[in-house]
Structures are given as structure tokens and as C-alpha cells.
mmCIF file of C-alpha atoms and ligand atoms in Angstrom:
data_model
loop_
_atom_site.group_PDB
_atom_site.id
_atom_site.type_symbol
_atom_site.label_atom_id
_atom_site.label_comp_id
_atom_site.label_asym_id
_atom_site.label_seq_id
_atom_site.Cartn_x
_atom_site.Cartn_y
_atom_site.Cartn_z
ATOM 1 C CA MET U 1 4.773 32.155 -19.566
ATOM 2 C CA THR U 2 4.958 28.384 -20.127
ATOM 3 C CA PRO U 3 1.532 26.561 -18.990
ATOM 4 C CA GLU U 4 2.077 24.012 -16.480
ATOM 5 C CA THR U 5 2.373 20.135 -17.018
ATOM 6 C CA ARG U 6 -0.427 18.057 -15.569
ATOM 7 C CA LEU U 7 0.938 15.098 -13.239
ATOM 8 C CA LEU U 8 -1.462 12.480 -12.119
ATOM 9 C CA LEU U 9 -0.330 11.014 -8.795
ATOM 10 C CA LEU U 10 -2.026 7.679 -7.921
ATOM 11 C CA GLY U 11 -1.887 7.554 -4.085
ATOM 12 C CA GLY U 12 -3.088 6.291 -1.027
ATOM 13 C CA THR U 13 0.104 5.889 0.471
ATOM 14 C CA THR U 14 2.537 7.895 2.700
ATOM 15 C CA GLU U 15 4.842 8.297 -0.105
ATOM 16 C CA ALA U 16 2.093 9.890 -2.286
ATOM 17 C CA LEU U 17 1.274 12.310 0.287
ATOM 18 C CA ALA U 18 5.036 13.156 0.870
ATOM 19 C CA LEU U 19 5.389 13.580 -3.010
ATOM 20 C CA ALA U 20 2.415 15.809 -3.433
ATOM 21 C CA GLU U 21 3.564 17.883 -0.539
ATOM 22 C CA ALA U 22 7.119 18.243 -2.060
ATOM 23 C CA LEU U 23 5.774 19.366 -5.370
ATOM 24 C CA ALA U 24 3.305 21.551 -4.131
ATOM 25 C CA GLY U 25 5.318 24.817 -4.648
ATOM 26 C CA ASP U 26 6.557 23.844 -8.160
ATOM 27 C CA ARG U 27 4.818 26.141 -10.778
ATOM 28 C CA ARG U 28 5.907 24.095 -13.800
ATOM 29 C CA LEU U 29 3.297 21.285 -12.510
ATOM 30 C CA LYS U 30 -0.314 20.965 -11.655
ATOM 31 C CA VAL U 31 -0.593 17.760 -9.516
ATOM 32 C CA ILE U 32 -3.870 15.936 -9.436
ATOM 33 C CA SER U 33 -3.822 13.271 -6.680
ATOM 34 C CA SER U 34 -6.045 10.301 -7.078
ATOM 35 C CA LEU U 35 -7.540 8.254 -4.177
ATOM 36 C CA ALA U 36 -9.530 4.851 -4.301
ATOM 37 C CA GLY U 37 -11.767 6.142 -1.693
ATOM 38 C CA ARG U 38 -12.294 2.920 0.048
ATOM 39 C CA THR U 39 -11.282 4.677 3.491
ATOM 40 C CA VAL U 40 -11.874 8.187 4.831
ATOM 41 C CA ALA U 41 -8.453 9.940 4.340
ATOM 42 C CA HIS U 42 -6.759 11.098 7.443
ATOM 43 C CA ARG U 43 -4.880 13.839 5.551
ATOM 44 C CA LEU U 44 -5.747 15.085 2.063
ATOM 45 C CA PRO U 45 -2.845 15.982 -0.301
ATOM 46 C CA PRO U 46 -2.369 19.682 -1.249
ATOM 47 C CA GLY U 47 -3.488 20.423 -4.796
ATOM 48 C CA GLU U 48 -6.354 18.907 -6.665
ATOM 49 C CA VAL U 49 -7.822 15.602 -5.317
ATOM 50 C CA ARG U 50 -10.084 13.192 -7.136
ATOM 51 C CA VAL U 51 -11.699 10.191 -5.451
ATOM 52 C CA GLY U 52 -12.805 7.072 -7.068
ATOM 53 C CA GLY U 53 -11.861 4.323 -9.707
ATOM 54 C CA PHE U 54 -11.722 5.312 -13.289
ATOM 55 C CA GLY U 55 -13.302 2.088 -14.778
ATOM 56 C CA GLY U 56 -10.423 0.075 -15.509
ATOM 57 C CA ALA U 57 -7.439 0.592 -17.805
ATOM 58 C CA SER U 58 -9.599 2.053 -20.750
ATOM 59 C CA GLY U 59 -11.387 4.429 -18.345
ATOM 60 C CA LEU U 60 -7.955 5.537 -17.046
ATOM 61 C CA ALA U 61 -6.575 5.979 -20.583
ATOM 62 C CA ALA U 62 -9.674 8.120 -21.448
ATOM 63 C CA TYR U 63 -9.000 10.121 -18.244
ATOM 64 C CA LEU U 64 -5.398 10.934 -19.413
ATOM 65 C CA ASN U 65 -6.550 12.102 -22.850
ATOM 66 C CA GLU U 66 -9.496 14.157 -21.331
ATOM 67 C CA ARG U 67 -7.518 15.773 -18.602
ATOM 68 C CA ARG U 68 -4.379 16.302 -20.932
ATOM 69 C CA ILE U 69 -2.152 14.572 -18.357
ATOM 70 C CA GLY U 70 1.568 14.850 -19.261
ATOM 71 C CA LEU U 71 3.075 12.441 -16.599
ATOM 72 C CA VAL U 72 1.912 9.770 -14.235
ATOM 73 C CA VAL U 73 3.241 8.605 -10.960
ATOM 74 C CA ASP U 74 1.940 5.394 -9.599
ATOM 75 C CA ALA U 75 2.648 5.809 -5.890
ATOM 76 C CA THR U 76 0.004 3.167 -4.923
ATOM 77 C CA HIS U 77 0.589 0.491 -2.303
ATOM 78 C CA PRO U 78 2.729 -2.348 -3.233
ATOM 79 C CA PHE U 79 -0.072 -4.635 -3.050
ATOM 80 C CA ALA U 80 -2.566 -2.654 -5.058
ATOM 81 C CA ALA U 81 -1.495 -4.663 -8.313
ATOM 82 C CA ALA U 82 -4.847 -3.690 -10.200
ATOM 83 C CA ILE U 83 -4.321 -0.114 -10.297
ATOM 84 C CA SER U 84 -0.670 -0.479 -10.979
ATOM 85 C CA ARG U 85 -1.478 -2.875 -14.014
ATOM 86 C CA ASN U 86 -4.142 -0.428 -15.256
ATOM 87 C CA ALA U 87 -1.760 2.559 -15.045
ATOM 88 C CA ALA U 88 0.710 0.479 -17.023
ATOM 89 C CA LEU U 89 -1.793 -0.349 -19.809
ATOM 90 C CA ALA U 90 -3.344 3.035 -19.749
ATOM 91 C CA CYS U 91 -0.093 5.149 -20.107
ATOM 92 C CA ARG U 92 1.185 2.779 -22.731
ATOM 93 C CA GLU U 93 -2.095 3.414 -24.772
ATOM 94 C CA ALA U 94 -2.266 7.300 -24.088
ATOM 95 C CA GLY U 95 1.654 7.583 -24.508
ATOM 96 C CA VAL U 96 1.931 9.189 -21.098
ATOM 97 C CA PRO U 97 5.586 8.465 -19.367
ATOM 98 C CA ARG U 98 4.912 6.655 -16.039
ATOM 99 C CA LEU U 99 6.971 6.038 -12.993
ATOM 100 C CA GLN U 100 6.172 3.521 -10.392
ATOM 101 C CA LEU U 101 7.175 4.559 -6.767
ATOM 102 C CA LEU U 102 7.682 1.499 -4.806
ATOM 103 C CA ARG U 103 9.075 1.468 -1.244
ATOM 104 C CA PRO U 104 11.724 -1.253 -0.502
ATOM 105 C CA ALA U 105 10.395 -4.659 0.900
ATOM 106 C CA TRP U 106 11.256 -5.531 4.347
ATOM 107 C CA GLU U 107 14.181 -7.907 4.801
ATOM 108 C CA PRO U 108 14.528 -10.497 7.521
ATOM 109 C CA GLU U 109 16.902 -9.506 10.420
ATOM 110 C CA PRO U 110 18.637 -11.776 12.866
ATOM 111 C CA GLY U 111 16.037 -13.251 15.223
ATOM 112 C CA ASP U 112 13.086 -13.186 12.608
ATOM 113 C CA ARG U 113 11.338 -16.514 12.071
ATOM 114 C CA TRP U 114 9.890 -15.624 8.710
ATOM 115 C CA HIS U 115 7.892 -18.171 6.463
ATOM 116 C CA GLU U 116 7.814 -16.458 3.146
ATOM 117 C CA VAL U 117 4.960 -17.294 0.905
ATOM 118 C CA PRO U 118 3.822 -16.075 -2.433
ATOM 119 C CA ASP U 119 0.250 -15.171 -1.709
ATOM 120 C CA MET U 120 -2.762 -15.161 0.762
ATOM 121 C CA ALA U 121 -3.799 -18.888 -0.108
ATOM 122 C CA ALA U 122 -0.372 -20.043 0.554
ATOM 123 C CA ALA U 123 -0.326 -17.978 3.758
ATOM 124 C CA ALA U 124 -3.634 -19.635 4.889
ATOM 125 C CA ALA U 125 -2.152 -23.197 4.054
ATOM 126 C CA ALA U 126 1.048 -22.447 6.138
ATOM 127 C CA LEU U 127 -0.844 -21.273 9.353
ATOM 128 C CA PRO U 128 -2.022 -24.383 11.063
ATOM 129 C CA ALA U 129 1.543 -25.878 11.518
ATOM 130 C CA LEU U 130 2.760 -22.583 13.012
ATOM 131 C CA GLY U 131 0.420 -21.675 15.831
ATOM 132 C CA ARG U 132 -3.219 -21.787 17.195
ATOM 133 C CA THR U 133 -3.757 -18.195 17.847
ATOM 134 C CA ALA U 134 -3.069 -16.083 14.725
ATOM 135 C CA PHE U 135 -2.858 -12.252 14.292
ATOM 136 C CA LEU U 136 -3.945 -11.379 10.750
ATOM 137 C CA ALA U 137 -2.391 -8.093 9.496
ATOM 138 C CA VAL U 138 -4.082 -8.146 6.272
ATOM 139 C CA GLY U 139 -7.114 -6.168 4.753
ATOM 140 C CA ARG U 140 -10.765 -6.925 5.253
ATOM 141 C CA GLN U 141 -10.999 -8.498 1.444
ATOM 142 C CA GLU U 142 -7.943 -10.568 2.064
ATOM 143 C CA LEU U 143 -9.463 -12.060 5.295
ATOM 144 C CA ALA U 144 -11.652 -14.286 2.862
ATOM 145 C CA ALA U 145 -8.608 -16.655 2.229
ATOM 146 C CA PHE U 146 -8.359 -17.488 5.927
ATOM 147 C CA ALA U 147 -12.004 -18.291 6.518
ATOM 148 C CA GLY U 148 -12.998 -21.722 7.796
ATOM 149 C CA LEU U 149 -9.419 -22.865 9.149
ATOM 150 C CA PRO U 150 -10.384 -25.286 11.514
ATOM 151 C CA GLY U 151 -9.286 -25.196 15.226
ATOM 152 C CA LEU U 152 -7.492 -21.694 14.907
ATOM 153 C CA ARG U 153 -8.386 -18.529 16.792
ATOM 154 C CA LEU U 154 -8.188 -15.841 14.017
ATOM 155 C CA ILE U 155 -7.643 -12.180 15.219
ATOM 156 C CA ALA U 156 -7.866 -9.250 12.708
ATOM 157 C CA ARG U 157 -7.701 -5.622 13.432
ATOM 158 C CA MET U 158 -9.364 -2.919 11.550
ATOM 159 C CA VAL U 159 -10.884 0.612 11.746
ATOM 160 C CA GLU U 160 -14.286 -0.088 11.193
ATOM 161 C CA ALA U 161 -16.608 -3.100 12.202
ATOM 162 C CA PRO U 162 -17.171 -5.384 8.985
ATOM 163 C CA ASP U 163 -20.776 -6.713 8.559
ATOM 164 C CA ASP U 164 -19.918 -10.029 7.598
ATOM 165 C CA LEU U 165 -16.980 -11.718 9.096
ATOM 166 C CA ALA U 166 -17.898 -14.776 10.977
ATOM 167 C CA GLY U 167 -15.055 -16.777 12.422
ATOM 168 C CA PHE U 168 -12.619 -14.038 13.034
ATOM 169 C CA GLU U 169 -12.185 -11.959 16.082
ATOM 170 C CA ILE U 170 -12.189 -8.343 15.095
ATOM 171 C CA ILE U 171 -10.267 -5.836 17.206
ATOM 172 C CA LEU U 172 -11.247 -2.172 16.347
ATOM 173 C CA ALA U 173 -8.348 0.205 16.252
ATOM 174 C CA ARG U 174 -6.734 2.860 14.124
ATOM 175 C CA GLY U 175 -2.903 2.880 13.634
ATOM 176 C CA PRO U 176 -0.133 3.972 13.718
ATOM 177 C CA PHE U 177 0.840 1.251 16.224
ATOM 178 C CA THR U 178 4.202 1.399 18.342
ATOM 179 C CA LEU U 179 6.327 -1.475 19.255
ATOM 180 C CA GLU U 180 4.802 -1.273 22.803
ATOM 181 C CA ASP U 181 1.338 -1.333 21.274
ATOM 182 C CA GLU U 182 1.923 -4.563 19.376
ATOM 183 C CA LEU U 183 3.904 -6.333 22.125
ATOM 184 C CA ALA U 184 0.956 -5.526 24.556
ATOM 185 C CA LEU U 185 -1.489 -6.965 21.876
ATOM 186 C CA PHE U 186 0.307 -10.114 21.526
ATOM 187 C CA GLU U 187 0.721 -10.699 25.156
ATOM 188 C CA ARG U 188 -2.795 -9.942 25.997
ATOM 189 C CA GLU U 189 -3.996 -12.158 23.179
ATOM 190 C CA GLY U 190 -1.670 -14.946 23.492
ATOM 191 C CA VAL U 191 -0.880 -14.536 19.721
ATOM 192 C CA GLU U 192 1.481 -17.437 18.754
ATOM 193 C CA VAL U 193 1.850 -16.562 14.871
ATOM 194 C CA VAL U 194 1.610 -13.301 12.940
ATOM 195 C CA VAL U 195 0.571 -13.095 9.154
ATOM 196 C CA SER U 196 1.612 -9.952 7.288
ATOM 197 C CA LYS U 197 2.035 -8.639 3.734
ATOM 198 C CA ASN U 198 5.593 -7.548 2.903
ATOM 199 C CA SER U 199 4.460 -3.741 2.493
ATOM 200 C CA GLY U 200 7.832 -2.315 3.533
ATOM 201 C CA GLY U 201 8.206 1.190 5.055
ATOM 202 C CA GLU U 202 8.236 2.252 8.703
ATOM 203 C CA ALA U 203 4.441 2.930 9.391
ATOM 204 C CA THR U 204 3.427 -0.842 9.653
ATOM 205 C CA TYR U 205 6.798 -2.345 10.842
ATOM 206 C CA ALA U 206 6.108 -2.351 14.612
ATOM 207 C CA LYS U 207 4.369 -5.781 14.307
ATOM 208 C CA ILE U 208 7.299 -7.294 12.799
ATOM 209 C CA ALA U 209 9.576 -6.015 15.367
ATOM 210 C CA ALA U 210 7.176 -7.155 17.977
ATOM 211 C CA ALA U 211 7.061 -10.689 16.637
ATOM 212 C CA ARG U 212 10.968 -10.744 16.462
ATOM 213 C CA ARG U 213 11.013 -9.780 20.069
ATOM 214 C CA ARG U 214 8.523 -12.402 21.157
ATOM 215 C CA ALA U 215 10.215 -15.012 18.876
ATOM 216 C CA LEU U 216 7.012 -15.614 17.025
ATOM 217 C CA PRO U 217 6.739 -16.858 13.506
ATOM 218 C CA VAL U 218 5.596 -14.664 10.833
ATOM 219 C CA VAL U 219 4.119 -15.841 7.689
ATOM 220 C CA MET U 220 5.344 -13.031 5.211
ATOM 221 C CA ILE U 221 3.400 -12.556 2.041
ATOM 222 C CA ALA U 222 5.556 -11.694 -0.882
ATOM 223 C CA ARG U 223 4.690 -8.579 -3.190
ATOM 224 C CA PRO U 224 3.022 -9.052 -6.438
ATOM 225 C CA SER U 225 5.487 -8.226 -9.177
ATOM 226 C CA ALA U 226 6.086 -4.661 -10.164
ATOM 227 C CA GLU U 227 5.028 -3.347 -13.676
ATOM 228 C CA PRO U 228 7.841 -3.223 -15.926
ATOM 229 C CA GLY U 229 9.161 0.373 -16.667
ATOM 230 C CA ASP U 230 10.769 3.081 -14.664
ATOM 231 C CA HIS U 231 10.921 2.702 -10.841
ATOM 232 C CA ALA U 232 11.892 4.599 -7.995
ATOM 233 C CA ASP U 233 12.427 3.589 -4.414
ATOM 234 C CA GLY U 234 11.418 6.615 -2.631
ATOM 235 C CA VAL U 235 10.443 10.328 -2.792
ATOM 236 C CA PRO U 236 13.682 11.852 -3.861
ATOM 237 C CA PRO U 237 14.388 9.623 -6.830
ATOM 238 C CA ALA U 238 10.864 10.196 -7.805
ATOM 239 C CA LEU U 239 11.408 13.889 -7.732
ATOM 240 C CA ALA U 240 14.521 13.578 -9.806
ATOM 241 C CA TRP U 241 12.682 11.475 -12.632
ATOM 242 C CA ILE U 242 9.923 14.306 -12.527
ATOM 243 C CA ALA U 243 12.459 17.006 -12.990
ATOM 244 C CA ALA U 244 14.211 15.293 -15.843
ATOM 245 C CA ARG U 245 10.862 14.852 -17.808
ATOM 246 C CA LEU U 246 9.727 18.440 -17.154
ATOM 247 C CA VAL U 247 12.654 19.535 -19.263
ATOM 248 C CA GLY U 248 11.302 19.880 -23.020
ATOM 249 C CA LEU U 249 8.091 18.241 -22.309
ATOM 250 C CA PRO U 250 5.023 19.578 -24.329
ATOM 251 C CA ALA U 251 2.841 21.391 -21.541
ATOM 252 C CA ALA U 252 -0.993 20.629 -21.153
HETATM 253 P P1 NAP V 301 -6.232 -2.308 -6.455
HETATM 254 O O1 NAP V 301 -6.991 -3.608 -5.914
HETATM 255 O O2 NAP V 301 -5.027 -2.392 -7.155
HETATM 256 O O3 NAP V 301 -7.293 -1.594 -7.073
HETATM 257 C C1 NAP V 301 -8.636 -1.995 -7.378
HETATM 258 C C2 NAP V 301 -9.408 -0.810 -8.030
HETATM 259 O O4 NAP V 301 -9.565 0.339 -7.197
HETATM 260 C C3 NAP V 301 -8.684 -0.234 -9.258
HETATM 261 O O5 NAP V 301 -8.938 -1.084 -10.407
HETATM 262 C C4 NAP V 301 -9.161 1.052 -9.360
HETATM 263 O O6 NAP V 301 -10.581 0.982 -9.959
HETATM 264 C C5 NAP V 301 -9.385 1.681 -7.990
HETATM 265 N N1 NAP V 301 -8.139 2.146 -7.447
HETATM 266 C C6 NAP V 301 -7.139 1.756 -6.688
HETATM 267 N N2 NAP V 301 -6.327 2.808 -6.325
HETATM 268 C C7 NAP V 301 -6.870 3.890 -6.770
HETATM 269 C C8 NAP V 301 -6.482 5.287 -6.786
HETATM 270 N N3 NAP V 301 -5.283 5.731 -6.070
HETATM 271 N N4 NAP V 301 -7.191 5.988 -7.539
HETATM 272 C C9 NAP V 301 -8.215 5.704 -8.203
HETATM 273 N N5 NAP V 301 -8.655 4.665 -8.204
HETATM 274 C C10 NAP V 301 -7.997 3.489 -7.571
HETATM 275 O O7 NAP V 301 -6.021 -1.363 -5.069
HETATM 276 P P2 NAP V 301 -6.312 -1.705 -3.502
HETATM 277 O O8 NAP V 301 -5.305 -2.604 -3.216
HETATM 278 O O9 NAP V 301 -7.767 -1.940 -3.161
HETATM 279 O O10 NAP V 301 -5.905 -0.406 -2.867
HETATM 280 C C11 NAP V 301 -6.876 0.632 -2.838
HETATM 281 C C12 NAP V 301 -6.004 2.118 -2.452
HETATM 282 O O11 NAP V 301 -5.648 1.947 -1.088
HETATM 283 C C13 NAP V 301 -4.839 2.307 -3.334
HETATM 284 O O12 NAP V 301 -4.826 3.788 -3.436
HETATM 285 C C14 NAP V 301 -3.731 1.942 -2.445
HETATM 286 O O13 NAP V 301 -2.398 2.751 -2.675
HETATM 287 C C15 NAP V 301 -4.313 1.979 -0.948
HETATM 288 N N6 NAP V 301 -3.773 1.141 -0.138
HETATM 289 C C16 NAP V 301 -3.669 -0.306 -0.336
HETATM 290 C C17 NAP V 301 -3.082 -1.330 0.743
HETATM 291 C C18 NAP V 301 -3.200 -2.679 0.369
HETATM 292 O O14 NAP V 301 -2.722 -3.383 1.159
HETATM 293 N N7 NAP V 301 -3.636 -3.194 -0.838
HETATM 294 C C19 NAP V 301 -2.485 -0.722 1.689
HETATM 295 C C20 NAP V 301 -2.783 0.689 2.057
HETATM 296 C C21 NAP V 301 -3.085 1.529 1.219
HETATM 297 P P3 NAP V 301 -10.813 1.209 -11.290
HETATM 298 O O15 NAP V 301 -10.389 -0.155 -12.269
HETATM 299 O O16 NAP V 301 -12.336 1.560 -11.460
HETATM 300 O O17 NAP V 301 -10.028 2.396 -11.801
#
């Protein structure tokens, strides 16, 4: 019997979960899903799951060697740039083939009033000219870029109450949110402008559709650039990439 190939799946996204589920019955593979561990996972992927950082690119390269990993799929979030960079460096060092699974970015549609900016700092600079009550659909760590903007009401939504976020109004809620949820929120709070990362995908799109419906401007933050190398824009092409590499690969 041929021993199985070990595939490290860097996750924390819907696509990573779907890929782990699609590969669960494949006897040629042992999938190890890796999560950063920042939030409590709603649903754990099937198979082995490890949680927490590797200790930078060198730590990840050591992990690849120790666990005799044969393939890496980086299915982390499009804005998780540090882990993607580390994965590219570590795979090069360890000689392990790597695929980056990146869902397509959102594109503006008729009626959208997007102001596209390159990063959080540019988003904060653009905000005062666009509205006084802003809904900031960004992560807790990213809020720092908006701290101290004078004369603005800054609303952010998160799952757990943060300890130290003076200057922001925090709404505690857990997604997913529907178009109706977002329309009701914008109406209730009198939101005049929305700030969002261009994450792509369906799960967090309702706020963008709601902004269009209410003709609100959206400050849309562009993605960091993808790592060079192989890319897939969804689960089916990622499965095809894996299948192609399993042919003739030295197993673990
Ligand atoms: P990041 O800035 O790229 O990564 C920071 C550090 O966290 C990495 O250097 C690594 O630590 C550790 N890390 C990140 N993802 C990991 C994973 N899948 N497995 C093990 N360690 C991981 O990442 P982030 O933006 O904070 O995102 C953290 C996680 O949340 C990712 O899994 C991502 O897919 C998910 N997520 C992010 C966003 C977002 O908007 N950024 C949205 C939804 C989900 P070491 O250097 O110690 O290895």
C-alpha cells in the first residue's frame, strides 16, 4: 500500500473548511488543517487540526520538515499577508509545492459609490470628506488606524467586547449578516459611510449590497498583493492542483 501524502492546509476561511471537507475521504492524503487560534472556531475541519503560530517563516519551514509535509495549500484570508509570505518563504526553503487559494475580489456594480484606497491609513484619510457617521467593517487590530479622527462617529462590530477601544462605538454581534440585517443597522445608526476590506466571497458581502441600496459611499481597501507562485480562485481548481501533484509525488 502506498503511504499517504501529508498536506498542510493553512486555514481560517470558508474555502479552507470546504477544501478539508472535500478531501476528507481521499486515502492518498492526510490533511492537517492549521488555524491561527485568534477566535473560537465555529466549525472545526475534519482530520487533524493544529492551532497557533509556527514562529515565523523559519518555524514553519522546521514544521514542514519535522512533519514531512508533501504539499501546502495556503487558503488563508486575502488580507492575512504575513502568514502567506511566511508560507511562500518556508515552502521555498523546504522545497515543498505550495498553492495559494484566493477567492476573487469584489468588483463594483452599477450604483456602487466606491472610493478605492490602498490601505487602512488611506481609508482613514479618505473618511472625513465622505460622512460623519462611519461603519468600520474592519478587524479589531485594524481599528487603530482610525483612532483620533476628529468629529466623526465611528461604529465597529465585533463578536467580543474589546478591552481598550476608546473613541469607537462597539456593536456586539456574530455574523453572518443578511442584507436586511445590514439595511436595518445602517438605518438605525444613521450610517453615512462604510469602510470595508475587499475580502471577496459571499459571507460578508451583505454590507456592500446594503450600502449600494442606500447609495452610501464605501471606502474599499484593496488587498495586499498575492505571493508569486501557483494560485487557485476556488475549491475546484485547488482540488485539481492537488490531484495533479499526487501523481508521482514521493509520499511521507
Ligand atoms: P496574519 O497577519 O497573516 O498572520 C499573523 C501571524 O498569525 C502569522 O505570522 C502566524 O504566526 C499566525 N497565523 C496566521 N494564520 C495562521 C494559520 N492559519 N495557522 C497558523 N498560524 C497562523 O493573519 P491574520 O490576518 O491575523 O489572520 C489570522 C487568521 O484569521 C488566518 O488564519 C486568516 O485566514 C483568518 N482570517 C483573517 C481575516 C483578515 O481579515 N485578516 C479575516 C478572516 C479570517 P507565526 O508567524 O507565529 O507562524
